Short mmCIF file of C-alpha atoms in Angstrom, two decimals:
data_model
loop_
_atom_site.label_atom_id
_atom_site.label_comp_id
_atom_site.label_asym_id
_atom_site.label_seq_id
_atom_site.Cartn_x
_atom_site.Cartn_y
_atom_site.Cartn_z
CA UNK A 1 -15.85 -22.04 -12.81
CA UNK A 2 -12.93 -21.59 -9.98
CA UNK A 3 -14.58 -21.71 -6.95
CA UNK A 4 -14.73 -18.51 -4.39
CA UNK A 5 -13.77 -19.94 -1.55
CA UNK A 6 -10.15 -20.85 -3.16
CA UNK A 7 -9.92 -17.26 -4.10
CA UNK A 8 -11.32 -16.22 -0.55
CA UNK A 9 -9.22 -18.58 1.07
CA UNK A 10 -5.70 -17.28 -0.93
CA UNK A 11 -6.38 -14.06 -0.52
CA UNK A 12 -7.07 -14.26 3.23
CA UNK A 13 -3.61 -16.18 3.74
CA UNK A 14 -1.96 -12.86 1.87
CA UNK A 15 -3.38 -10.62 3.75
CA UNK A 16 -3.23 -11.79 7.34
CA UNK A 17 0.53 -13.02 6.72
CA UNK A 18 3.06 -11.61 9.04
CA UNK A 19 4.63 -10.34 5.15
CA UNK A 20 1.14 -8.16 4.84
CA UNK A 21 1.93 -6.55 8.17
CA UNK A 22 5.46 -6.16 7.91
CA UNK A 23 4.74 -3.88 5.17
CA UNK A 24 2.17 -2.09 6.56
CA UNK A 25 4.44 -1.04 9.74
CA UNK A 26 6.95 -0.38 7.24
CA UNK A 27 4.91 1.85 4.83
CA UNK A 28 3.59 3.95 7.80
CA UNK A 29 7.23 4.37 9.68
CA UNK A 30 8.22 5.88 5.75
CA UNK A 31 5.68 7.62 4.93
CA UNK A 32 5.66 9.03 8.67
CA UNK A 33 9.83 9.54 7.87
CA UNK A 34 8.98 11.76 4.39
CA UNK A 35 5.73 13.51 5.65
CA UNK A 36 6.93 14.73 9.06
CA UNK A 37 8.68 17.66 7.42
CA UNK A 38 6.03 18.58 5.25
CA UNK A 39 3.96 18.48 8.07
CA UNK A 40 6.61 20.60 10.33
CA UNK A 41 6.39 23.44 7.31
CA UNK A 42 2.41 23.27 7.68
CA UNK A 43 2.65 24.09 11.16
CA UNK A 44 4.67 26.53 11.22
CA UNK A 45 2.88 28.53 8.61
CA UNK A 46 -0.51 27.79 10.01
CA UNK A 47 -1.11 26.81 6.36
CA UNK A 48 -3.20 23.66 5.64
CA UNK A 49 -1.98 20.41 3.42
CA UNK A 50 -3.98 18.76 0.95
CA UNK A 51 -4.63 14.66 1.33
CA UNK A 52 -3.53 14.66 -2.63
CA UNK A 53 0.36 14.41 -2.08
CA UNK A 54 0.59 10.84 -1.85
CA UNK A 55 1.84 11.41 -5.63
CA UNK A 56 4.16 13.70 -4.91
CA UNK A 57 6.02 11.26 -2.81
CA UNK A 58 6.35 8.99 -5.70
CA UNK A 59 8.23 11.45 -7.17
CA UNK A 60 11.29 11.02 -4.79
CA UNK A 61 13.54 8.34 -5.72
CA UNK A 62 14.42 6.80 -2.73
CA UNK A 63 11.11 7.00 -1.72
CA UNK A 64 10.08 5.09 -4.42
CA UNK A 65 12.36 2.69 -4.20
CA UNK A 66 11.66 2.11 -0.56
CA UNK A 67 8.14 1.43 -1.79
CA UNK A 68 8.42 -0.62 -5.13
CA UNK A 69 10.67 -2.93 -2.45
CA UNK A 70 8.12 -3.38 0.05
CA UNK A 71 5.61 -3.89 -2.48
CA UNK A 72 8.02 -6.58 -4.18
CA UNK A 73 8.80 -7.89 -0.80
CA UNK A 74 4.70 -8.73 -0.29
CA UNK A 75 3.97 -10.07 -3.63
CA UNK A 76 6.83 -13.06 -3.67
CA UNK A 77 6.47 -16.10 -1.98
CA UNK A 78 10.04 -16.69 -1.15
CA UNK A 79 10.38 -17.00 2.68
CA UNK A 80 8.03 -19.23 3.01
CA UNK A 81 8.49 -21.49 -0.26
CA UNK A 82 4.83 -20.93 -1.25
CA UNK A 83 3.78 -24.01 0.87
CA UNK A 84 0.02 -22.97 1.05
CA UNK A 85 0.54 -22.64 -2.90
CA UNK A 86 1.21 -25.98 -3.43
CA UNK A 87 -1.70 -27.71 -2.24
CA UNK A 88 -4.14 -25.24 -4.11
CA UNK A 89 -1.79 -25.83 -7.39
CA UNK A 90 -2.98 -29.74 -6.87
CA UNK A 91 -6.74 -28.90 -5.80
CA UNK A 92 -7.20 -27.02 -8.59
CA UNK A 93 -4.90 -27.52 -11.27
CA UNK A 94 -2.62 -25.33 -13.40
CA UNK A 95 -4.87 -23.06 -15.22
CA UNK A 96 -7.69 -22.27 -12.94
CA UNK A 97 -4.65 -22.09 -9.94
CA UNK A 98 -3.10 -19.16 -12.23
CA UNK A 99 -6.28 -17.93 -12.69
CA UNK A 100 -6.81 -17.65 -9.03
CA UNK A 101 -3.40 -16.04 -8.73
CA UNK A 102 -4.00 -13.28 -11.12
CA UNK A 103 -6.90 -12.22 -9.62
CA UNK A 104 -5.56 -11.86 -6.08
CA UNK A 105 -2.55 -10.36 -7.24
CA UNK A 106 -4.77 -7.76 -8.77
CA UNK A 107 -6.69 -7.29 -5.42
CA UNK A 108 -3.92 -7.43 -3.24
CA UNK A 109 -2.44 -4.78 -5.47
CA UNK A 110 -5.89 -2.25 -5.02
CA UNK A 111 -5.53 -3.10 -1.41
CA UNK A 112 -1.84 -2.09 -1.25
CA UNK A 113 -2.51 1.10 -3.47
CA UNK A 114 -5.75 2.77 -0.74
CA UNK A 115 -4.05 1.21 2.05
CA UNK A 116 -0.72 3.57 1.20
CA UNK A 117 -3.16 6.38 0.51
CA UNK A 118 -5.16 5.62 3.92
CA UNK A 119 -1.84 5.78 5.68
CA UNK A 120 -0.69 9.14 3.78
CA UNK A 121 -3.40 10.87 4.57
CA UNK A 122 -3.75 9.60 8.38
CA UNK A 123 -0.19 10.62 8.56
CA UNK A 124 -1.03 14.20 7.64
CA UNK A 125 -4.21 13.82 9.53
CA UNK A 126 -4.12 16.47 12.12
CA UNK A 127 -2.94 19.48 9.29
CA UNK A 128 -5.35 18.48 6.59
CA UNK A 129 -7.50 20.86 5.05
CA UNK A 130 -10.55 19.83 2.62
CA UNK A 131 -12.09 21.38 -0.15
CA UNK A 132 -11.94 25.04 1.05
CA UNK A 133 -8.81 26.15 0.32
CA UNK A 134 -8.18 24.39 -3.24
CA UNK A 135 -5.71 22.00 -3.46
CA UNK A 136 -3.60 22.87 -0.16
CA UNK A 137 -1.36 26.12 0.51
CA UNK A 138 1.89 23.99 1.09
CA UNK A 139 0.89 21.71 -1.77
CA UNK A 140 0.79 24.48 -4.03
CA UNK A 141 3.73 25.66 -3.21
CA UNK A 142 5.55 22.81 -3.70
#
């Protein structure tokens, strides 16, 4: 059985990498750079948003592309030549070392996904409306 702490430790180094937090600046300066009309319209009709549009901005394509980079961008191990990979490929061999892998990739990648969410709806944070309304005037109109 891999051992936690190898997991722990990998996904720890992934997370608190300057790469991590590079895209996290990133991600909120874009999403701040596509939502701050949406959230100009809001205000101007006194009409509430909905936190659900973090789809809808998938649907742009440079948007999307701007994203899918910065997601590529965190998930290779380029700039740094995977040095911390190395030793853990010796410690614990090929198989359980891809193992290990695989499963952070997958956590890293549920992290990345509520993270964007988190910073899609603090972005619209001030204009959002819950459950009372529906699914959001502006959204709806949209």
């Amino acid at each position: 059985m891999i051992r936690l702490q190898y997991i722990l430790r990998i996904f720890r180094y992934k997370l608190l990498s300057r790469k991590f937090f590079f895209y996290v600046f990133f991600v909120g300066f874009s999403f701040w750079l596509f939502l701050n009309p949406l959230k100009q319209i809001s205000n101007i009709t006194g009409y509430g948003i909905s936190p659900w549009g973090y789809p809808l901005l998938l649907s742009n394509v440079f948007f999307a592309v701007l994203f899918l980079g910065s997601a590529v961008y965190v998930f290779s191990d380029i700039p740094d030549g995977g040095k911390e990979s190395m030793f853990h490929y010796i410690r614990l061999g090929r198989i359980k070392w891809g193992i290990v892998q695989l499963i952070t990739i997958v956590f890293l990648a549920l992290i990345i996904t509520l993270l964007s969410f988190l910073v899609s709806v603090v972005t619209l944070l001030p204009n959002i409306v819950g459950e009372k309304i529906g699914d959001g005037f502006i959204i709806q109109l949209l």
